[in-house]
PDB file of C-alpha atoms and ligand atoms in Angstrom:
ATOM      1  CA  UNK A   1       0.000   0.000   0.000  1.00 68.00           C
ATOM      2  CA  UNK A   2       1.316   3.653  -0.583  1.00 69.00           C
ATOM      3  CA  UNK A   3       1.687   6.079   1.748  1.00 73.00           C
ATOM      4  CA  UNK A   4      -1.533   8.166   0.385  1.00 71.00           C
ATOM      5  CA  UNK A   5      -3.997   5.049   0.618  1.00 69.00           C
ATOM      6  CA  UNK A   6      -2.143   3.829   4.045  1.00 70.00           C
ATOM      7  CA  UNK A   7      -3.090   7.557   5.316  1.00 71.00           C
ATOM      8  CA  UNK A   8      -6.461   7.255   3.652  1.00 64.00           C
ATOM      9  CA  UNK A   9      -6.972   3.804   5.391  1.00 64.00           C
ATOM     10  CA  UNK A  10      -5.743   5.287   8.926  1.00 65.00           C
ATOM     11  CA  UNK A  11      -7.932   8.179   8.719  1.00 66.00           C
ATOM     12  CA  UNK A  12     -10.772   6.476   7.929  1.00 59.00           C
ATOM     13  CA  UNK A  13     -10.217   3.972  10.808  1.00 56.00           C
ATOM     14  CA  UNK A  14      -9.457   7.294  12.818  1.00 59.00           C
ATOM     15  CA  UNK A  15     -13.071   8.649  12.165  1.00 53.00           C
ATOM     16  CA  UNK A  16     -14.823   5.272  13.386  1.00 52.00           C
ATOM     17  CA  UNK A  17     -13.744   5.463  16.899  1.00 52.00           C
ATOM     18  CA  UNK A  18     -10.409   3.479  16.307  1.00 60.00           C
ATOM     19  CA  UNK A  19      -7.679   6.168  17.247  1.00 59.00           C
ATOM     20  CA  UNK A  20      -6.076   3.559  19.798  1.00 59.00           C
ATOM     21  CA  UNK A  21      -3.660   1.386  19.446  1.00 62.00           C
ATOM     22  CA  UNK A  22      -4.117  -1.879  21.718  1.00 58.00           C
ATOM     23  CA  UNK A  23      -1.895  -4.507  20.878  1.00 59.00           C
ATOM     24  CA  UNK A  24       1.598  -4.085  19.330  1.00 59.00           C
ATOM     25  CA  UNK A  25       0.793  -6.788  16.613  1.00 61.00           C
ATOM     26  CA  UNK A  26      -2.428  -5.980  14.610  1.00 64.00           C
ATOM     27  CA  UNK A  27      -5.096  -9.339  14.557  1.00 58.00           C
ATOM     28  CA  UNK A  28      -6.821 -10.249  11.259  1.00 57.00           C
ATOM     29  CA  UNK A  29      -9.617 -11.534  12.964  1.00 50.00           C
ATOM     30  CA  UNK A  30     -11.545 -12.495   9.873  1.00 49.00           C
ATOM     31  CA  UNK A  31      -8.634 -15.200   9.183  1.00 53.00           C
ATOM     32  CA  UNK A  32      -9.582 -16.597  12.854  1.00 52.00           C
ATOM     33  CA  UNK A  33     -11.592 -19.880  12.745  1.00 52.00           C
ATOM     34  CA  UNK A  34     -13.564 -20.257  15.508  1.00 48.00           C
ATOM     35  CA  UNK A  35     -12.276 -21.469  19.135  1.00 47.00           C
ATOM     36  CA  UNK A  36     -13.045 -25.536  19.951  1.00 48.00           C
ATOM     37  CA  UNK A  37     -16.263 -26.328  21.398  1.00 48.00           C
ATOM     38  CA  UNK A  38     -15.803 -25.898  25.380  1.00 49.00           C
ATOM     39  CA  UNK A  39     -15.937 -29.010  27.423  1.00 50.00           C
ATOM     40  CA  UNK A  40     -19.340 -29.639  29.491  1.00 49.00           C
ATOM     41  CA  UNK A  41     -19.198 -27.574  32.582  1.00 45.00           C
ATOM     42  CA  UNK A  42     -18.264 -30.086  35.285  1.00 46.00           C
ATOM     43  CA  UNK A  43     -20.934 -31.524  37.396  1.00 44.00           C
ATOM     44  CA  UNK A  44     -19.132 -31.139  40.626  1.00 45.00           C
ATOM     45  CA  UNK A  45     -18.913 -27.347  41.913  1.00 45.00           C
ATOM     46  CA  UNK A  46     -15.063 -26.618  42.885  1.00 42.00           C
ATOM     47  CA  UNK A  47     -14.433 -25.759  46.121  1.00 41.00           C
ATOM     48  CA  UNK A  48     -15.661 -22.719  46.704  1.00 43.00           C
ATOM     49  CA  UNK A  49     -13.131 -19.633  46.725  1.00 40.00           C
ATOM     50  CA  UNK A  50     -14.005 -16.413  47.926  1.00 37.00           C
ATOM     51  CA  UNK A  51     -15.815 -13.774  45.717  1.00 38.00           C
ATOM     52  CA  UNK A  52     -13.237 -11.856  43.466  1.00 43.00           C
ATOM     53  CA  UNK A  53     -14.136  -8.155  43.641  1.00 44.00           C
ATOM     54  CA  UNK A  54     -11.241  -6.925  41.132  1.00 44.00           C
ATOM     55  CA  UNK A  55     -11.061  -9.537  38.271  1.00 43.00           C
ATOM     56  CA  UNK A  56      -7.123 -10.094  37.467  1.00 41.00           C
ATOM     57  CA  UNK A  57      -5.730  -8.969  34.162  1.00 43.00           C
ATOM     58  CA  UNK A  58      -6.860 -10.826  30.862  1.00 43.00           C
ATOM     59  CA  UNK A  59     -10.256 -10.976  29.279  1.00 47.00           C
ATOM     60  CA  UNK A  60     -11.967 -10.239  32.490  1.00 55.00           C
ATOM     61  CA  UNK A  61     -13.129  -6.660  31.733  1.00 56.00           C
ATOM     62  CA  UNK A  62     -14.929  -8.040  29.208  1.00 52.00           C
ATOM     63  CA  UNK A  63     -17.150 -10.616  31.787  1.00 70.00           C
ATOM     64  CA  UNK A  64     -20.978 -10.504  32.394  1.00 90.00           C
ATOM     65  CA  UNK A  65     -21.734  -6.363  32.948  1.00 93.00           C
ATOM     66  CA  UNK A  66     -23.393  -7.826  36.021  1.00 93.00           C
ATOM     67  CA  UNK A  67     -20.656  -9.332  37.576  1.00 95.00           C
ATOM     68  CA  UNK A  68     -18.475  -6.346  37.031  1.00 96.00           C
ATOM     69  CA  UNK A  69     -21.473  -4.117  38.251  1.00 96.00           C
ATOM     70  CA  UNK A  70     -21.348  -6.068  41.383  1.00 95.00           C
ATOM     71  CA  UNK A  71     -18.332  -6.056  41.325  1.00 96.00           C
ATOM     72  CA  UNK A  72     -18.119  -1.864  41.357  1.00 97.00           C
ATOM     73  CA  UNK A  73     -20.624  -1.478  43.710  1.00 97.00           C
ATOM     74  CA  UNK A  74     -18.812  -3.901  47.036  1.00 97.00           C
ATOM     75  CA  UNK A  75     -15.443  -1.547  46.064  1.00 97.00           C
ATOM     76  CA  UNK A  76     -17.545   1.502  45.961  1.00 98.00           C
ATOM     77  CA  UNK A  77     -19.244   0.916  49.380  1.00 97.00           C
ATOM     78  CA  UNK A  78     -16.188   0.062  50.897  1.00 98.00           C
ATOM     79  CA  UNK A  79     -14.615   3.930  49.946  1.00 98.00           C
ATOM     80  CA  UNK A  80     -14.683   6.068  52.770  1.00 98.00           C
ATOM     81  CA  UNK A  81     -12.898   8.486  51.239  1.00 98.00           C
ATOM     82  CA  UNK A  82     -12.675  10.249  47.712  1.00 98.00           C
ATOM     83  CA  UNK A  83      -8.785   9.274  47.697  1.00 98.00           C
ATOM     84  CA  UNK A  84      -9.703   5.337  48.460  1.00 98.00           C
ATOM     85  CA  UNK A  85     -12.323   5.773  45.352  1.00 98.00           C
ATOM     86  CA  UNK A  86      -9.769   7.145  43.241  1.00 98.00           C
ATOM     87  CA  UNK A  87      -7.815   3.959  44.316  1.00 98.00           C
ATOM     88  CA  UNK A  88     -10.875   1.604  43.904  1.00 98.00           C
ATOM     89  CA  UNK A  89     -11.038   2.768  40.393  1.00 98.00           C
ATOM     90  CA  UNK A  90      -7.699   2.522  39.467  1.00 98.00           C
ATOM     91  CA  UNK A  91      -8.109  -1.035  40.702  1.00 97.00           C
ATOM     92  CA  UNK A  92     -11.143  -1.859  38.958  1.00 97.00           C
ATOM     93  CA  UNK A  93     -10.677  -4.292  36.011  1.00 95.00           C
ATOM     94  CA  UNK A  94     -14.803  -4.493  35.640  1.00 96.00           C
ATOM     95  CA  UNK A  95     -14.447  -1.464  32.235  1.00 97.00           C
ATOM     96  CA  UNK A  96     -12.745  -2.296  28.861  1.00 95.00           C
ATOM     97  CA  UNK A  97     -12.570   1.329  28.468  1.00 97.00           C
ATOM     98  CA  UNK A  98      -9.166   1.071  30.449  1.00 97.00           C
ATOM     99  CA  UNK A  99      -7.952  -0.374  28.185  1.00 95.00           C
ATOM    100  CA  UNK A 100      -7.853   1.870  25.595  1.00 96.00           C
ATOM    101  CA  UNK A 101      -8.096   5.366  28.073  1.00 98.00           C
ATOM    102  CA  UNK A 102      -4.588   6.605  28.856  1.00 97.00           C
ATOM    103  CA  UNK A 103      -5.481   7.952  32.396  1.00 98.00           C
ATOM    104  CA  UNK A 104      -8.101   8.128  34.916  1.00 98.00           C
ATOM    105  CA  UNK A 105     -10.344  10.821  35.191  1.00 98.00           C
ATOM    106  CA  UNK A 106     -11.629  11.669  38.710  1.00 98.00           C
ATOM    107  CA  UNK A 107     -12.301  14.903  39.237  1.00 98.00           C
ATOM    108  CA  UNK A 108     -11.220  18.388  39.806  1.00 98.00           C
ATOM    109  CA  UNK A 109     -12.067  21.992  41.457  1.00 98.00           C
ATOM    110  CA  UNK A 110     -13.183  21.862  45.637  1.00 98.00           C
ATOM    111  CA  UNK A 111     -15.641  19.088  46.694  1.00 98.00           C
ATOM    112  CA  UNK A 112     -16.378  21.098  50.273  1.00 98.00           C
ATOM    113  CA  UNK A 113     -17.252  23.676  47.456  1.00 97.00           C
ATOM    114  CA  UNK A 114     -21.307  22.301  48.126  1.00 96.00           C
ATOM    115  CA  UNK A 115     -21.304  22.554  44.172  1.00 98.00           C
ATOM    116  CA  UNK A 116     -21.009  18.864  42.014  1.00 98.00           C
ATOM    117  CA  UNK A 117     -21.206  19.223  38.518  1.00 98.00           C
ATOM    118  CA  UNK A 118     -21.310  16.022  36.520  1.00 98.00           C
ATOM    119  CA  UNK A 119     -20.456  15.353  32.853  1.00 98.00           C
ATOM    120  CA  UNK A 120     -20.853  12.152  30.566  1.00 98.00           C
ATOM    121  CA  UNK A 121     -17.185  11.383  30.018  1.00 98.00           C
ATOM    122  CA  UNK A 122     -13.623  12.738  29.404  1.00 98.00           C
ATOM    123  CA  UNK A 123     -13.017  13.272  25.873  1.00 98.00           C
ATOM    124  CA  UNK A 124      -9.519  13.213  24.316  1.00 97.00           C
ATOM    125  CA  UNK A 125      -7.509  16.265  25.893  1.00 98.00           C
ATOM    126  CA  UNK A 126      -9.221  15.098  29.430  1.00 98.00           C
ATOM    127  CA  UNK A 127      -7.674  11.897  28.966  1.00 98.00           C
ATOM    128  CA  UNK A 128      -4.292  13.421  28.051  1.00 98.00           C
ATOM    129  CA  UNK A 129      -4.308  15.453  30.821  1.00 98.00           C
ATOM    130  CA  UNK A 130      -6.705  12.988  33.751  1.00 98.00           C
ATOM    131  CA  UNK A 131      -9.017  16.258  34.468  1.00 98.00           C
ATOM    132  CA  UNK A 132     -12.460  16.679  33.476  1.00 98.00           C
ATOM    133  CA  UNK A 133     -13.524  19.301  31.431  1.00 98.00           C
ATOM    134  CA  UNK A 134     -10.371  20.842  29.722  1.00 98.00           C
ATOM    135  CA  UNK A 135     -10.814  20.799  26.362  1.00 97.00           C
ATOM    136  CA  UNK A 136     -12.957  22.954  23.983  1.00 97.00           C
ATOM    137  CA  UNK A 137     -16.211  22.313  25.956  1.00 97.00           C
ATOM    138  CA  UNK A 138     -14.627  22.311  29.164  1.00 98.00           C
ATOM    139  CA  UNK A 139     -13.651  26.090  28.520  1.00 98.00           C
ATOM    140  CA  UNK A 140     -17.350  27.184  27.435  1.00 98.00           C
ATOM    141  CA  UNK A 141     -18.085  25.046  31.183  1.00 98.00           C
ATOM    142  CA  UNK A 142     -15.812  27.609  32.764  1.00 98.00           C
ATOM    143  CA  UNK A 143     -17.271  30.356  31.100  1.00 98.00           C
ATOM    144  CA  UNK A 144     -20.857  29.170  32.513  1.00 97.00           C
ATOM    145  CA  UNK A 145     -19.552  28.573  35.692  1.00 97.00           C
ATOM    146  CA  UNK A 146     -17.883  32.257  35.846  1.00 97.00           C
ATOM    147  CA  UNK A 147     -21.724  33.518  34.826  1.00 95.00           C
ATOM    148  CA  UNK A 148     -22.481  32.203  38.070  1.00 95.00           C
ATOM    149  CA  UNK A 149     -19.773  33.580  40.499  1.00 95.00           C
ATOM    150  CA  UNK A 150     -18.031  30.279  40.641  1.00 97.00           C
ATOM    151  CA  UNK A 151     -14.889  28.659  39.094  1.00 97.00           C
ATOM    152  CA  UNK A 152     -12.810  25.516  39.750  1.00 97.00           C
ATOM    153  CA  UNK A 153     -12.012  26.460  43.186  1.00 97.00           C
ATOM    154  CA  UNK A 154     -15.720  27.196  44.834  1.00 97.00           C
ATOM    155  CA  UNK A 155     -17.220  24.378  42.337  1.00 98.00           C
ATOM    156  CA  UNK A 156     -16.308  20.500  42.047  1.00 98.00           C
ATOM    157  CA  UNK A 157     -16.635  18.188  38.742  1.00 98.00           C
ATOM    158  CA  UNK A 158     -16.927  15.171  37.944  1.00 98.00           C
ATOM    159  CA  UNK A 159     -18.128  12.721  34.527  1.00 98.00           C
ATOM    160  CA  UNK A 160     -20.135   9.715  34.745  1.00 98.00           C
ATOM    161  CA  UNK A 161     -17.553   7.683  33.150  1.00 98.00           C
ATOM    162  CA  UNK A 162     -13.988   8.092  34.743  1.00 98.00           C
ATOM    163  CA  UNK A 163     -12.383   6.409  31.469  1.00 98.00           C
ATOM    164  CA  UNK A 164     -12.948   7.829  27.867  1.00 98.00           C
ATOM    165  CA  UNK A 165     -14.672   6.184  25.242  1.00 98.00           C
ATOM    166  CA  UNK A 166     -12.679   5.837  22.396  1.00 96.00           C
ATOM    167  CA  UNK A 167     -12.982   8.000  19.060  1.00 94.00           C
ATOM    168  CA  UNK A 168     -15.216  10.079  21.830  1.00 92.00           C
ATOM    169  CA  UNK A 169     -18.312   7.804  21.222  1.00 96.00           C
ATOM    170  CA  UNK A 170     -21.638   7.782  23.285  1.00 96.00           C
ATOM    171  CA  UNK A 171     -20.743   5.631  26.262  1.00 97.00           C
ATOM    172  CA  UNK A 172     -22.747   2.418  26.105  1.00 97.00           C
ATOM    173  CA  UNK A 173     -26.008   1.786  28.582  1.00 96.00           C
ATOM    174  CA  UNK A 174     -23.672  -1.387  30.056  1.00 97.00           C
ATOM    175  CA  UNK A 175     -20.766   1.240  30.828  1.00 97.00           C
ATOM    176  CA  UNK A 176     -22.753   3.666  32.380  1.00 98.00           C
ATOM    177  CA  UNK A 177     -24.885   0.891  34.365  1.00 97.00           C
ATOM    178  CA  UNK A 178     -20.938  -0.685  35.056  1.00 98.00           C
ATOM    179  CA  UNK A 179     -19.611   2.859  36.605  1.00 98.00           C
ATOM    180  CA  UNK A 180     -22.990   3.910  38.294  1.00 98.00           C
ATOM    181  CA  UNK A 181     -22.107   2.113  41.780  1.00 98.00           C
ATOM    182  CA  UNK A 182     -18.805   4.714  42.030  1.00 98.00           C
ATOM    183  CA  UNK A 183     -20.130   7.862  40.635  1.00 98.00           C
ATOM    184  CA  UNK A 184     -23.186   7.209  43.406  1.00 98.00           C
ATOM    185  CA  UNK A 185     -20.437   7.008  46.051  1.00 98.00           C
ATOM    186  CA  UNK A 186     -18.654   9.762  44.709  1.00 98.00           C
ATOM    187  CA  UNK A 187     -21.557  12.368  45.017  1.00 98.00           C
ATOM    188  CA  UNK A 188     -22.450  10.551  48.668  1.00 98.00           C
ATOM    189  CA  UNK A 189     -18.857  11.369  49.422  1.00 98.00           C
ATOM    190  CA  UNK A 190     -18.390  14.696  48.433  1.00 98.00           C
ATOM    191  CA  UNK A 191     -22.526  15.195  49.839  1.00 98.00           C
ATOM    192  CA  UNK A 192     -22.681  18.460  47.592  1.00 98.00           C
ATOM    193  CA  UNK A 193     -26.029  20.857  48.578  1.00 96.00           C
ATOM    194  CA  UNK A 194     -26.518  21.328  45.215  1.00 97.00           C
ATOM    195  CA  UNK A 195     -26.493  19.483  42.017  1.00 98.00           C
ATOM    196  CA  UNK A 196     -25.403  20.644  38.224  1.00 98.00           C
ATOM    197  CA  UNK A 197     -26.290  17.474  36.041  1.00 98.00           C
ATOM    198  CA  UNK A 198     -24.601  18.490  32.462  1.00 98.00           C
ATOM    199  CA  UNK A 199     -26.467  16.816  29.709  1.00 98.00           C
ATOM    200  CA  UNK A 200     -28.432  14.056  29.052  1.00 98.00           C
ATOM    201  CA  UNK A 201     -26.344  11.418  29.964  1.00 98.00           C
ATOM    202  CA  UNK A 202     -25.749  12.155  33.518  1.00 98.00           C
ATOM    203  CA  UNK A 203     -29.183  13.396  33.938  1.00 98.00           C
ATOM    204  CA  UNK A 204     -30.967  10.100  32.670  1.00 98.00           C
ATOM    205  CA  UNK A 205     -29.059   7.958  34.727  1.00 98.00           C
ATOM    206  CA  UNK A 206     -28.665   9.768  37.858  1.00 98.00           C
ATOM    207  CA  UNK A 207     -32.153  10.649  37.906  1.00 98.00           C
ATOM    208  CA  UNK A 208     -33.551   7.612  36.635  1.00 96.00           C
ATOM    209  CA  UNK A 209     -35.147   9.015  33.494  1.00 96.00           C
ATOM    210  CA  UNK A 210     -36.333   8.533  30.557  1.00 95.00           C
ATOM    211  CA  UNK A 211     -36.902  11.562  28.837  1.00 96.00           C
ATOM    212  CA  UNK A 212     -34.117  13.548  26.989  1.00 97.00           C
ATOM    213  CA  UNK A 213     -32.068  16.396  28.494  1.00 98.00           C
ATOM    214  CA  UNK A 214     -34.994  19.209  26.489  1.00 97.00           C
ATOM    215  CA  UNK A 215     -37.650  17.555  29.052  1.00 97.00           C
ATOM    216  CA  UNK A 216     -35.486  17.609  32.110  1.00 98.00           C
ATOM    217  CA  UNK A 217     -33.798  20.724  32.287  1.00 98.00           C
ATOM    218  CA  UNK A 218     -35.841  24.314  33.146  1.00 96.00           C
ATOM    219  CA  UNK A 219     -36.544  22.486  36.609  1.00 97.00           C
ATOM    220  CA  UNK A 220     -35.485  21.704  40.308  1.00 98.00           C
ATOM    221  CA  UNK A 221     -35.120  18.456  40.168  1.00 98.00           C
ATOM    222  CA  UNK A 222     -34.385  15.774  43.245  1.00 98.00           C
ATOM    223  CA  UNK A 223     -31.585  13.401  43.895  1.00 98.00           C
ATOM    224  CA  UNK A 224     -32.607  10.421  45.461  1.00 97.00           C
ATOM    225  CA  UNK A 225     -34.280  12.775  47.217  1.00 97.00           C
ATOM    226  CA  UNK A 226     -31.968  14.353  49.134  1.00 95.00           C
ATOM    227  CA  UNK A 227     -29.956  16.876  47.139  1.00 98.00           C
ATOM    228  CA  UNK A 228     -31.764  19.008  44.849  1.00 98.00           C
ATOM    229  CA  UNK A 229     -30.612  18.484  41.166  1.00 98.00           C
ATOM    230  CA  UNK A 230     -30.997  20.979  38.021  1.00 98.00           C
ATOM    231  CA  UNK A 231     -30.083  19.599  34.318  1.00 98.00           C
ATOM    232  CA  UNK A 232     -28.232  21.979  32.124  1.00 98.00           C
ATOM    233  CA  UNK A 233     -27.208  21.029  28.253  1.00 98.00           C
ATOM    234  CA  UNK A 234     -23.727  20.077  27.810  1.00 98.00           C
ATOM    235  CA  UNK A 235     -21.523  22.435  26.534  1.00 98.00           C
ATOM    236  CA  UNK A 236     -20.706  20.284  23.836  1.00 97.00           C
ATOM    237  CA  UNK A 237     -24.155  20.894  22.477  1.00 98.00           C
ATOM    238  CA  UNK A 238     -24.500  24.571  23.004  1.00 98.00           C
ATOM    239  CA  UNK A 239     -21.424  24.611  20.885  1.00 97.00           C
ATOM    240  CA  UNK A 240     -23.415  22.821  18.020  1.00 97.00           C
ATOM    241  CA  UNK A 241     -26.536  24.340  18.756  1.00 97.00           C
ATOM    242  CA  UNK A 242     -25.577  28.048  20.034  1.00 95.00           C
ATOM    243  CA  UNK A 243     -29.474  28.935  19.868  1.00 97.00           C
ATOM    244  CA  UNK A 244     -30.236  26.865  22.945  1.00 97.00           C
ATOM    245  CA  UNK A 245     -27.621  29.248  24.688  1.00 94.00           C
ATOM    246  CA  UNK A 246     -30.539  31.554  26.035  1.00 96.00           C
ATOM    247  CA  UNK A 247     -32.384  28.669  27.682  1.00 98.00           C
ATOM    248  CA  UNK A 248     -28.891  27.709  28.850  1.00 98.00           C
ATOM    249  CA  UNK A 249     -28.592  31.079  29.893  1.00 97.00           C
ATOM    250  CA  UNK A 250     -31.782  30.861  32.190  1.00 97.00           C
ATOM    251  CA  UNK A 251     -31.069  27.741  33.753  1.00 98.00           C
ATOM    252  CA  UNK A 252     -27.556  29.651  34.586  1.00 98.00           C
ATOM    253  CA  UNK A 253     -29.740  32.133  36.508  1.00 97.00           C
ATOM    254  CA  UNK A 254     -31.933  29.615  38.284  1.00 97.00           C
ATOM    255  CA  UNK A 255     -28.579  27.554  39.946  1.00 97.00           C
ATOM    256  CA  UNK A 256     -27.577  31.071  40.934  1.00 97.00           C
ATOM    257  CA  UNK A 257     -30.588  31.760  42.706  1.00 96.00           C
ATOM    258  CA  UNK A 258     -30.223  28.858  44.265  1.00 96.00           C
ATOM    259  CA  UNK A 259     -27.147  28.833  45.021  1.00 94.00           C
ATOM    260  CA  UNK A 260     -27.286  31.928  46.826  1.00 92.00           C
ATOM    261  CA  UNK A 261     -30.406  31.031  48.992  1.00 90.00           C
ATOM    262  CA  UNK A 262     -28.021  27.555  49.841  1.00 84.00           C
ATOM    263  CA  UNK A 263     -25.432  29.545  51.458  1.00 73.00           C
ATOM    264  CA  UNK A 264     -27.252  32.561  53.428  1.00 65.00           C
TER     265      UNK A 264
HETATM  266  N1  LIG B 301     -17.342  16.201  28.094  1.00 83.87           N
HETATM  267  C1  LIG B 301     -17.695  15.666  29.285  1.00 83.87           C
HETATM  268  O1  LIG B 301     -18.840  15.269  29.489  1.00 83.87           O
HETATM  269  N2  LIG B 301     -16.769  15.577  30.221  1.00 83.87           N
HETATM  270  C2  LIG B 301     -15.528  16.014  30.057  1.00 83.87           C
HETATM  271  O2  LIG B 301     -14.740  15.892  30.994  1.00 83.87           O
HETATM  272  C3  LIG B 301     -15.193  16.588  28.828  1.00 83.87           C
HETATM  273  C4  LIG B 301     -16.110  16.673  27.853  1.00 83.87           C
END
């Protein structure tokens, strides 16, 4: 292949999510015949070992989302700290997204702030640099968070997903149900007064919704009922869709109001 169809080919595979490199040999899987039938299961159960919470190393991230689910939530539980869940997570083999993320993203800004903001997941320069918001959007976040009297020091934030999803895709409904258990410590942990759910990812889940980010936002809302909760649109989308900034702009006013009858 030349070098103009190779960087034809690479682009290509860039633009469909695959901008990772995961193995140092590539696979032609299509060449692959298909692996021996498995033996029956045997009949006697082994003797029996004691739950695994972190599965070790190989295929393992890829198990039953259950298991790993189960999996996040007895690690979450047992965090009694934000630095142990930072830990946890670093442990925690239950995400393929690991794989392919090159660093954790936790969080950043002041979590005695009484602010959480939440996001859907890091995208490439929040990978590179294992901080939320830092790219393009993360600036326009900054910018709504200034319109507010707040920054990175009176305001904490955090994603839903704490690894990226390659080539910036949606995260899947299995990775979000996967991470749930820690981002549900995380907010218990840093037990913010008030809410900031940014876009419809984060919103659905954490409030247990169905309808899209346009239905949820404009409101108080309730976490679990015990921190109130407003959904904003992610700056990502205002970006796209720069009419929707008003209505942005009035939910901006409503967390201020808010915020200022929290803390008198
Ligand atoms: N989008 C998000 O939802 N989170 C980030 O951290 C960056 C972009």
């Amino acid at each position: 292949m030349d070098s103009g169809a190779a960087l034809v080919a690479l682009r290509w595979l860039f633009e469909a999510g695959a901008d990772e490199a995961i193995g140092d040999q590539p696979v032609a899987r299509y060449g692959l015949t298909a692996p021996a039938a498995s033996p029956p299961p045997p009949t006697i159960a082994p003797p029996s070992a004691p739950p695994r919470l972190v599965p070790a190393g190989g295929d393992t991230a890829l198990d039953d989302p259950e298991t790993a689910r189960n999996s996040a939530r007895a690690l979450a539980q047992g965090c009694q700290s934000l630095t142990d869940l930072r830990q946890a997570l670093l442990a925690f083999e239950g995400c393929s997204l690991k794989r392919t993320a090159k660093n954790l993203v936790f969080g950043d800004g002041n979590p005695a702030s009484g602010l959480m903001l939440i996001g859907e997941a890091p995208g490439a320069d929040e990978d590179r640099e294992g901080r939320p918001f830092v790219g393009v959007s993360g600036k326009l976040l900054d910018r709504m968070l200034q319109a507010i009297g707040r920054d990175r020091e009176s305001a904490y934030i955090t994603n839903m997903l704490t690894w990226r999803p390659p080539g910036n895709r949606r995260p899947t409904p299995a990775e979000v149900m996967i991470l749930l258990p820690f981002i549900e410590r995380h907010i218990e942990l840093v037990a913010p007064r008030l809410l900031v759910l940014v876009g419809g990812t984060a919103a659905a889940a954490l409030l247990d919704r169905s309808e899209g980010i346009t239905k949820l936002r404009g409101r108080w809302l309730s976490y679990r009922d015990r921190v109130p909760a407003y959904c904003i649109y992610h700056p990502a989308y205002l970006l796209r869709q720069p009419a929707l900034k008003r209505q942005a702009w009035q939910d901006l006013l409503a967390i201020q109001k808010r915020l200022r009858q929290a803390c008198e």
